Amino acid sequence: MTPTHPPAHPILVAVIGSALDGITSEMGQTMLRTSRSPIFVEARDFATSIFSADCRLLAQTHYIPVIGGATPFALRAIAEFFGDDVNDGDIFIHNDPFDGGSHLPDITIARPVFWNGELAFWATTKGHNADVGGGGVVGFNPGARDVLEEGIRIPPARVVEKGELRRDVWELVLGNVRMRALVESVLNCQIGATAIGERRLRALLEKYGPRTIRDATDELMRASARQVRAAVAGIPDGEYSAEALLDNDGIDRDRSYRIALTLKVDGERLTFDFGASDEQAKGFINSTIANTVSSAHLALFGCIDPDIRYNAGAIEPIDVIAPVGSLANPLDPAPVAACTVPTCEAIASAVWVALSQAVPGLAHAGWARWCTPATMGMNPRTGRHFGDLHFLGKGGSGATEGFDGWDHLSPSNTLGGLRAPDPELHELDTPYLLEELEYLPDSAGGGQWRGGLGVRYRWRVLADGIACATYGSGFMPETAPVGLLGGRPGIVQSLTLTRAGAEPVGVEPNSFHTLNKGDVFEVVASGGGGFGDPRLRPAELVVRDVREGVVSIDAARTVYGVAIDPDTLQERQDETRHLRAAG
């Protein structure tokens, strides 16, 4: 008879689970405190993870969920490539989109953690680096026709061997980027975070031993799987179809592209079938399989119990079908740089529209699509190169049943995890002067619950020769944030460039530009879509929105059916200000 041992005590399982979560959180805090890149420090565009020796995801801090969900693919690529040739003190690097990666800027650093000579865990970080070379701007090249034009492609590689830096690999990476000092500091930051993970995991092994931890993590996986199966079982069996468009791919500007989804629910299993999606595009909106799976996952997990741990057990009841050669799973060497943003957003929108057909109370109305550009160049105030993704231009999130959307929270690939930078720090890091950043009234879709507000974001350029690449979607009515169950869509977004001494001109999405001193760039980012019939919104909430400048008097009448007397409103505002002044 095979000897058995009692299962881990539930309290001990919870303690070990919290310890693993805490380790990934500390790894993330290490990156926030040691990186020199605003993309990490302010926007938190990364994820930290712990895996078992056999590459099962155990715990994760995913500030940006689309990065977190793709990390298991990257680690499996590393582990499969090196097999048993993994040593204590090794560190690996990877970003290949066609071998487990998402897009080139998202670089994975993986450190094996050994205990008594045996591989016990992997500690990983994955984040958006400001420069990967190629012809793009901060990793985005709207003119690319293959992945080789987008930057350096790093297959699974050993960058540290038994504790010694491999200078050949290190220099190969850094020799192919423009902002060497910044990229080197970011990679060191990622490596340092995995060192923290290794140290804490060894302390955990010292305290509990590998068998107890393995038993506890096995139970954590089973618990997450049970929770997801229960959530899926609450969705009526059937097939629910939806689609979402992208404006263009940067190459074929006269056509849009379609993500088509059939959501199949069968008991406790759920399948995302993207089989009817368009064939892969010529331009950079193609979605790698890692990104497609991650995008589908984040859309689902953003709708069900937030206390469910995202780990290997949680994703066990979920399948993803994406035909090779399609927009959702392109053939090598298709360009893919924009997959993590506009294509992820389209996937999430399709998932939420499909879910709304089955369980309306779970679904989100559409979030504002990403529309701000990427810029890079020399900052004369610091004498250093900079890269900027203009996170100040975030739009609004979509409403859900019972709740208005959040203002200035998009895009959906982050599920609200993306932070906007401090405006003053932004001006220090870049050669820009912020001229306007304000919530935009009437930018959100009306509804019984309205969308969150978008913004107007305008800055003046203070240096010459700044490279600018626009990327994103939401610039036509068909790609505006969708409303659900009678809710209205958000507004159509726009970009405007005013050259020094010239008239404003519209800027197309997915295009290149050079910005010079005196130019002014303006972003109008949409609010989110509304949920439910706007005329069911209580009149007192509409009046409040008008009083607070969220909704105009005209929209109150035409969208919500609430007539407001401007004179009466002014009297109430004056009275409110008087009462506040009087304490």
XYZ file of C-alpha atoms in Angstrom:
583
model
C 0.000 0.000 0.000
C 1.282 3.469 -0.916
C 1.972 5.446 2.265
C -0.159 8.533 2.708
C 0.070 11.591 4.888
C -2.719 13.807 6.143
C -3.711 16.753 3.946
C -2.488 20.207 4.834
C -4.638 21.946 7.431
C -6.917 24.617 5.884
C -5.414 27.329 8.070
C -1.916 26.348 6.997
C -3.042 26.358 3.357
C -4.324 29.909 3.809
C -1.116 30.990 5.562
C 1.103 29.597 2.812
C -1.129 31.041 0.099
C -0.928 34.476 1.708
C 2.835 34.113 2.069
C 3.203 33.405 -1.650
C 0.983 36.364 -2.496
C 3.085 38.496 -0.190
C 6.283 37.436 -1.911
C 5.002 38.458 -5.344
C 3.817 41.744 -3.845
C 7.241 42.399 -2.330
C 8.847 41.610 -5.680
C 6.549 44.198 -7.223
C 7.397 46.776 -4.584
C 11.078 46.135 -5.263
C 10.535 46.990 -8.913
C 8.550 50.109 -8.051
C 11.335 51.344 -5.758
C 14.379 50.448 -7.875
C 13.389 51.033 -11.500
C 14.370 54.208 -13.345
C 11.633 53.758 -15.929
C 8.408 55.749 -15.392
C 6.627 52.914 -17.209
C 7.404 50.726 -14.185
C 7.660 53.253 -11.351
C 4.522 55.272 -12.082
C 2.381 53.206 -14.449
C 3.222 49.774 -12.912
C 3.301 48.141 -16.365
C 4.526 44.731 -15.164
C 3.665 41.537 -13.285
C 5.549 39.400 -10.750
C 4.909 35.676 -10.383
C 5.887 32.495 -8.583
C 5.691 29.122 -10.302
C 6.230 25.552 -9.156
C 9.184 23.583 -10.482
C 6.927 22.169 -13.208
C 5.810 25.674 -14.280
C 2.392 25.796 -12.637
C 1.428 29.357 -11.736
C 1.094 29.534 -7.937
C 0.824 33.248 -7.142
C 0.981 36.533 -8.974
C 0.796 40.287 -8.499
C -0.486 41.461 -11.855
C -0.656 45.219 -11.861
C -1.353 44.821 -15.585
C -3.433 41.643 -16.064
C -2.683 41.182 -19.766
C 0.999 40.815 -18.847
C 0.283 38.486 -15.949
C -1.869 36.102 -17.951
C 0.801 35.737 -20.639
C 3.658 34.988 -18.217
C 3.020 31.197 -17.963
C 3.584 30.859 -21.712
C 6.954 32.600 -21.461
C 8.162 30.454 -18.574
C 7.094 27.241 -20.297
C 9.082 28.313 -23.375
C 12.178 28.815 -21.219
C 11.733 25.530 -19.346
C 11.096 23.515 -22.508
C 14.098 25.014 -24.276
C 16.594 24.322 -21.485
C 15.077 21.101 -20.122
C 17.318 19.702 -17.374
C 20.053 22.242 -18.126
C 18.955 24.592 -15.350
C 21.344 25.382 -12.500
C 21.286 27.137 -9.170
C 22.317 30.727 -9.858
C 21.009 30.832 -13.440
C 18.795 33.647 -14.712
C 16.937 33.540 -18.025
C 15.604 36.224 -20.374
C 12.927 35.978 -23.059
C 10.517 38.025 -25.206
C 9.887 35.987 -28.390
C 6.213 36.520 -29.372
C 6.089 33.279 -31.337
C 7.517 31.144 -28.564
C 5.506 32.082 -25.496
C 5.781 35.878 -25.597
C 3.142 38.556 -26.075
C 4.936 41.437 -27.781
C 8.630 42.349 -27.835
C 8.604 45.117 -25.182
C 7.292 42.689 -22.540
C 10.543 41.067 -21.425
C 10.484 38.129 -19.016
C 13.220 37.515 -16.452
C 13.034 34.060 -14.804
C 15.112 32.756 -11.891
C 15.009 29.090 -10.819
C 14.915 28.612 -7.051
C 16.702 25.528 -5.715
C 16.414 23.778 -2.365
C 18.800 21.025 -1.287
C 20.005 20.680 -4.873
C 16.518 20.305 -6.368
C 14.522 22.809 -8.397
C 11.654 23.957 -6.179
C 10.206 27.154 -7.695
C 10.593 29.782 -10.374
C 10.477 33.506 -9.570
C 9.640 35.674 -12.588
C 9.079 39.259 -13.603
C 7.616 40.428 -16.899
C 7.192 44.062 -17.906
C 7.074 46.621 -20.683
C 10.568 47.898 -21.415
C 10.858 51.401 -22.861
C 13.094 50.366 -25.754
C 13.565 47.154 -27.708
C 15.196 48.726 -30.759
C 13.727 48.239 -34.206
C 11.818 50.941 -36.018
C 9.242 51.591 -33.329
C 8.641 54.138 -30.578
C 8.737 52.651 -27.066
C 8.105 49.314 -28.748
C 5.261 50.353 -31.089
C 5.859 50.424 -34.844
C 2.644 51.103 -36.811
C 4.522 50.657 -40.081
C 5.976 47.232 -39.325
C 5.225 44.429 -41.749
C 6.906 41.713 -39.685
C 8.077 41.208 -36.114
C 11.707 41.734 -37.108
C 10.945 45.405 -37.785
C 9.542 45.793 -34.272
C 12.744 45.225 -32.302
C 15.143 42.654 -30.947
C 13.664 39.177 -30.688
C 15.048 37.255 -27.703
C 14.473 33.493 -27.677
C 14.926 31.725 -24.344
C 18.451 32.691 -23.283
C 20.593 32.301 -20.176
C 21.788 35.761 -19.151
C 23.359 34.704 -15.832
C 25.017 31.290 -15.497
C 25.656 29.886 -12.027
C 25.809 33.391 -10.616
C 28.055 34.874 -13.334
C 26.747 37.404 -15.835
C 27.029 36.219 -19.435
C 28.339 39.402 -21.009
C 27.845 38.055 -24.527
C 24.064 37.756 -24.041
C 23.878 40.981 -22.010
C 25.688 42.990 -24.681
C 23.690 41.362 -27.466
C 20.492 42.724 -25.910
C 21.808 46.164 -24.926
C 23.625 46.618 -28.229
C 20.286 46.579 -30.045
C 18.502 49.372 -28.160
C 18.803 53.159 -28.225
C 18.274 53.869 -24.523
C 20.982 51.520 -23.244
C 21.338 52.998 -19.762
C 17.594 52.932 -19.100
C 17.092 49.402 -20.437
C 20.077 48.117 -18.463
C 18.692 49.630 -15.265
C 15.272 48.109 -15.909
C 16.681 44.635 -16.536
C 18.734 44.900 -13.341
C 15.568 45.960 -11.529
C 13.753 42.871 -12.820
C 16.667 40.631 -11.856
C 16.774 42.185 -8.391
C 13.076 41.515 -7.867
C 13.573 37.813 -8.652
C 16.427 37.763 -6.117
C 13.960 38.990 -3.477
C 11.585 36.250 -4.575
C 14.305 33.629 -4.271
C 15.300 34.825 -0.790
C 11.737 34.786 0.527
C 10.918 31.415 -1.050
C 13.963 29.829 0.566
C 12.871 31.242 3.924
C 9.445 29.700 3.352
C 11.029 26.346 2.492
C 13.180 26.559 5.624
C 10.099 27.168 7.758
C 7.638 24.639 6.305
C 9.583 22.241 4.093
C 8.913 21.394 0.435
C 6.304 18.683 1.045
C 4.067 20.863 3.210
C 4.293 23.720 0.722
C 3.538 21.374 -2.182
C 0.490 19.970 -0.383
C -0.723 23.480 0.392
C -0.261 24.762 -3.150
C -1.988 21.686 -4.552
C -4.993 22.498 -2.362
C -4.858 26.140 -3.432
C -5.040 24.992 -7.058
C -7.978 22.711 -6.332
C -9.801 25.474 -4.449
C -9.380 27.970 -7.287
C -10.555 25.375 -9.814
C -13.659 24.673 -7.704
C -14.459 28.379 -7.465
C -14.136 28.928 -11.216
C -16.214 25.840 -12.009
C -18.922 27.130 -9.688
C -18.829 30.538 -11.403
C -19.064 28.943 -14.845
C -21.897 26.670 -13.694
C -23.858 29.832 -12.874
C -23.840 30.783 -16.570
C -26.632 29.073 -18.546
C -25.347 26.405 -20.948
C -25.247 27.533 -24.550
C -23.295 29.420 -27.167
C -23.125 33.219 -27.138
C -21.570 35.106 -30.030
C -20.182 38.633 -30.248
C -17.635 40.590 -32.208
C -15.541 43.712 -31.848
C -13.684 45.761 -34.457
C -10.311 47.483 -34.630
C -10.049 50.678 -36.696
C -7.130 49.620 -38.930
C -3.771 47.896 -38.759
C -1.498 50.780 -39.769
C -0.933 49.273 -43.227
C -4.408 48.790 -44.709
C -5.950 52.046 -43.502
C -9.199 51.703 -45.420
C -10.501 48.664 -43.589
C -11.279 47.577 -40.058
C -10.489 44.176 -38.542
C -12.791 41.865 -36.637
C -12.373 39.783 -33.513
C -15.251 37.292 -33.509
C -15.999 35.188 -30.441
C -18.322 32.327 -29.649
C -18.491 31.775 -25.902
C -19.418 28.148 -25.234
C -20.650 27.107 -21.807
C -21.071 23.423 -21.009
C -21.704 22.677 -17.361
C -18.578 23.659 -15.464
C -16.396 24.239 -18.532
C -16.106 27.364 -20.648
C -14.555 27.755 -24.089
C -13.550 30.958 -25.872
C -13.715 30.154 -29.597
C -12.195 32.827 -31.857
C -12.543 30.688 -34.976
C -14.593 33.237 -36.952
C -12.123 36.094 -36.444
C -10.476 37.733 -39.450
C -7.310 36.344 -40.936
C -4.094 37.846 -39.636
C -3.427 41.443 -40.629
C -0.448 42.876 -42.478
C 0.109 45.357 -39.659
C 0.908 45.222 -35.954
C -2.512 44.401 -34.440
C -2.119 40.605 -34.631
C -2.495 38.875 -31.272
C -0.107 36.111 -30.243
C -1.698 33.081 -28.639
C -0.295 34.061 -25.228
C -1.915 37.481 -25.525
C -5.224 36.090 -26.813
C -5.499 33.637 -23.923
C -4.510 36.297 -21.401
C -7.015 38.793 -22.851
C -9.871 36.294 -22.652
C -8.909 35.385 -19.094
C -8.762 38.960 -17.832
C -12.173 39.719 -19.333
C -13.698 36.733 -17.543
C -11.910 37.165 -14.218
C -12.871 40.832 -14.236
C -16.514 39.717 -14.030
C -16.524 36.891 -11.478
C -15.626 36.673 -7.785
C -12.595 38.947 -7.228
C -11.444 36.747 -4.343
C -10.609 33.889 -6.728
C -6.851 33.489 -6.944
C -5.592 33.601 -10.530
C -3.397 30.511 -10.695
C -2.978 27.263 -12.616
C -6.054 25.777 -10.963
C -8.240 28.750 -11.819
C -7.607 28.447 -15.536
C -7.995 24.649 -15.686
C -11.760 24.731 -16.547
C -11.189 27.251 -19.372
C -10.271 26.505 -22.998
C -9.278 28.904 -25.762
C -9.537 28.102 -29.491
C -7.733 30.408 -31.912
C -6.986 29.126 -35.433
C -3.401 29.496 -36.623
C -3.129 32.260 -39.210
C -5.939 34.322 -37.717
C -5.892 37.735 -36.068
C -6.069 35.853 -32.749
C -3.125 33.524 -33.479
C -0.921 34.746 -36.344
C 1.848 32.939 -38.141
C 5.481 33.817 -37.500
C 6.809 36.461 -38.382
C 3.673 38.643 -38.320
C 3.971 42.036 -36.579
C 2.290 41.973 -33.162
C 3.385 45.051 -31.191
C -0.123 46.462 -30.651
C -1.690 43.169 -29.561
C -1.515 43.923 -25.848
C -3.575 47.101 -26.184
C -6.167 47.555 -28.993
C -6.486 43.854 -29.810
C -6.718 42.896 -26.158
C -9.395 45.577 -25.742
C -11.378 44.176 -28.669
C -11.163 40.667 -27.203
C -12.354 41.906 -23.807
C -15.231 43.847 -25.378
C -16.363 40.776 -27.314
C -16.247 38.648 -24.154
C -18.352 41.139 -22.202
C -20.954 41.510 -24.955
C -21.211 37.712 -25.198
C -21.526 37.380 -21.418
C -24.245 40.034 -21.361
C -26.432 37.727 -23.439
C -26.233 35.010 -20.800
C -25.727 36.780 -17.475
C -26.181 40.545 -17.894
C -25.330 41.256 -14.288
C -21.764 39.991 -14.779
C -20.818 42.011 -17.847
C -19.059 45.342 -18.266
C -20.142 47.887 -20.835
C -17.298 48.884 -23.114
C -14.248 50.629 -21.681
C -12.559 53.471 -23.558
C -10.049 52.116 -26.043
C -6.441 53.280 -25.795
C -5.726 56.282 -28.013
C -2.689 58.205 -26.764
C 0.618 58.020 -28.677
C 4.045 56.742 -27.742
C 6.872 59.280 -27.933
C 10.622 59.140 -27.464
C 13.677 61.293 -28.020
C 16.167 63.457 -26.152
C 15.112 65.549 -23.181
C 17.346 68.646 -23.229
C 16.467 69.451 -19.614
C 18.066 66.212 -18.387
C 20.437 65.386 -21.232
C 18.986 61.883 -21.357
C 16.809 59.913 -23.732
C 13.217 59.364 -22.643
C 10.320 57.137 -23.642
C 6.734 58.053 -22.851
C 3.445 56.186 -23.293
C 1.327 59.177 -22.171
C -0.652 57.407 -19.496
C -2.231 60.734 -18.534
C -4.643 60.233 -21.436
C -6.633 57.361 -19.925
C -10.351 57.215 -20.712
C -13.247 55.919 -18.617
C -14.380 52.425 -17.717
C -17.717 50.927 -18.655
C -20.686 50.748 -16.324
C -21.945 47.513 -14.799
C -25.304 46.577 -13.358
C -25.710 48.653 -10.221
C -22.585 50.792 -10.647
C -21.452 53.720 -12.763
C -18.122 53.358 -14.516
C -14.929 54.798 -13.072
C -13.517 58.026 -14.473
C -10.069 58.075 -16.092
C -9.479 54.341 -15.491
C -9.036 52.656 -18.880
C -7.771 50.729 -20.784
C -9.415 47.367 -20.206
C -6.158 45.414 -20.653
C -5.181 46.814 -17.232
C -8.569 46.440 -15.481
C -7.775 49.663 -13.637
C -4.264 48.652 -12.568
C -2.556 51.299 -14.694
C -1.649 54.440 -12.766
C -1.510 57.872 -14.368
C 1.793 59.617 -13.651
C 2.121 62.677 -11.498
C 1.851 65.633 -13.925
C 4.832 67.474 -12.421
C 7.049 64.404 -12.507
C 5.914 63.820 -16.069
C 7.145 67.288 -16.991
C 10.502 66.539 -15.349
C 10.955 63.250 -17.220
C 9.922 64.583 -20.637
C 10.385 67.761 -22.731
C 6.689 68.584 -22.438
C 4.574 71.268 -20.813
C 1.153 70.056 -19.715
C -1.427 72.603 -20.880
C -4.681 70.827 -20.073
C -5.842 67.698 -18.292
C -9.526 67.657 -17.379
C -12.534 65.396 -17.233
C -14.659 65.683 -20.350
C -18.404 66.221 -19.762
C -20.753 64.030 -21.842
C -17.841 61.783 -22.899
C -19.375 58.706 -21.265
C -22.287 56.674 -22.522
C -25.561 57.361 -20.756
C -27.407 54.598 -18.991
C -29.313 53.592 -15.923
C -25.708 53.395 -14.781
C -23.485 55.688 -16.841
C -19.931 55.120 -17.998
C -16.919 56.730 -16.352
C -15.657 59.992 -17.830
C -12.905 60.377 -20.372
C -10.463 63.276 -20.515
C -9.027 66.013 -22.653
C -5.226 65.881 -22.439
C -3.061 68.481 -24.174
C 0.673 69.127 -24.006
C 3.183 71.462 -25.657
C 6.462 70.118 -27.060
C 9.633 71.846 -25.805
C 12.250 70.073 -27.957
C 12.856 69.145 -31.569
C 12.994 65.769 -33.261
C 10.635 63.820 -30.977
C 9.499 60.534 -32.540
C 5.763 59.930 -32.177
C 3.774 56.789 -32.995
C 0.024 56.676 -32.532
C -1.548 53.313 -31.793
C -4.965 52.294 -30.640
C -8.604 52.205 -31.579
C -11.925 53.879 -30.812
C -11.728 56.528 -33.533
C -14.952 55.578 -35.312
C -18.496 54.898 -34.074
C -18.113 51.145 -34.621
C -15.193 51.008 -32.170
C -16.479 53.457 -29.546
C -17.100 51.900 -26.088
C -20.242 49.830 -26.448
C -23.292 50.293 -24.248
C -25.149 47.273 -22.883
C -28.866 46.544 -22.400
C -29.967 49.888 -23.803
C -26.977 51.858 -22.517
C -25.421 54.420 -24.855
C -21.880 54.161 -26.247
C -19.056 56.462 -25.252
C -17.941 59.198 -27.639
C -15.619 58.722 -30.610
C -12.032 59.606 -29.709
C -9.765 62.036 -31.533
C -6.155 63.185 -31.795
C -5.168 66.676 -32.929
C -1.750 68.119 -33.742
C -1.207 71.867 -33.991
C 2.165 72.693 -35.504
C 3.818 75.888 -34.305
C 2.092 78.763 -36.091
C -0.301 76.483 -37.992
C -3.924 75.381 -37.768
C -4.928 72.191 -35.901
C -5.088 68.999 -37.982
C -6.498 65.602 -37.133
C -4.084 62.741 -36.535
C -4.839 59.230 -37.743
C -4.466 56.269 -35.428
C -1.572 53.897 -36.104
C 0.695 56.442 -37.778
C 4.173 58.017 -37.413
C 4.974 61.700 -36.799
C 7.893 63.892 -35.755
C 7.143 66.507 -33.094
C 9.133 69.727 -32.793
C 9.408 72.608 -30.371
C 6.183 74.607 -30.170
C 3.922 71.815 -31.441
C 0.819 71.068 -29.378
C -0.718 67.584 -29.239
C -4.257 67.025 -27.950
C -5.996 63.790 -27.002
C -9.742 63.445 -26.512
C -10.225 60.128 -24.729
C -13.695 58.620 -24.484
C -15.661 57.762 -21.419
C -17.004 54.245 -20.941
C -20.244 52.802 -22.234
C -23.472 52.968 -20.275
C -25.490 50.052 -18.853
C -29.276 49.943 -19.052
C -31.838 52.406 -20.401
C -30.736 55.981 -19.521
C -34.359 56.981 -18.856
C -34.399 54.575 -15.916
C -31.674 56.551 -14.156
C -33.161 58.342 -11.122
C -33.743 62.016 -11.864
C -31.900 63.101 -8.707
C -28.740 61.364 -9.949
C -29.032 63.090 -13.316
C -29.424 66.452 -11.553
C -26.380 65.659 -9.420
C -24.357 64.800 -12.545
C -25.381 68.076 -14.153
C -24.557 70.050 -11.031
C -21.106 68.400 -10.886
C -20.400 69.082 -14.555
C -20.427 65.418 -15.587
C -23.498 65.687 -17.824
C -24.703 68.769 -19.707
C -28.206 70.175 -19.350
C -28.844 69.265 -22.988
C -27.758 65.633 -22.466
C -29.891 65.427 -19.337
C -32.916 66.236 -21.517
C -32.085 64.312 -24.711
C -30.405 61.221 -23.226
C -31.980 60.872 -19.788
C -35.347 62.607 -20.346
C -34.785 64.964 -17.407
C -35.545 68.643 -17.999
C -33.484 70.984 -15.830
C -34.033 74.735 -15.494
C -30.592 76.416 -15.752
C -31.670 79.241 -13.449
C -32.858 76.863 -10.745
C -29.662 74.847 -11.072
C -27.560 77.988 -10.655
C -29.512 78.960 -7.553
C -28.903 75.526 -6.024
C -25.200 75.687 -6.861
C -24.915 79.127 -5.264
C -26.755 77.875 -2.172
C -24.472 74.846 -1.920
C -21.345 76.981 -2.194
C -22.722 79.304 0.523
C -23.406 76.411 2.901
C -19.931 74.947 2.317
C -18.309 78.337 2.937
C -20.276 78.684 6.178
C -19.000 75.310 7.351
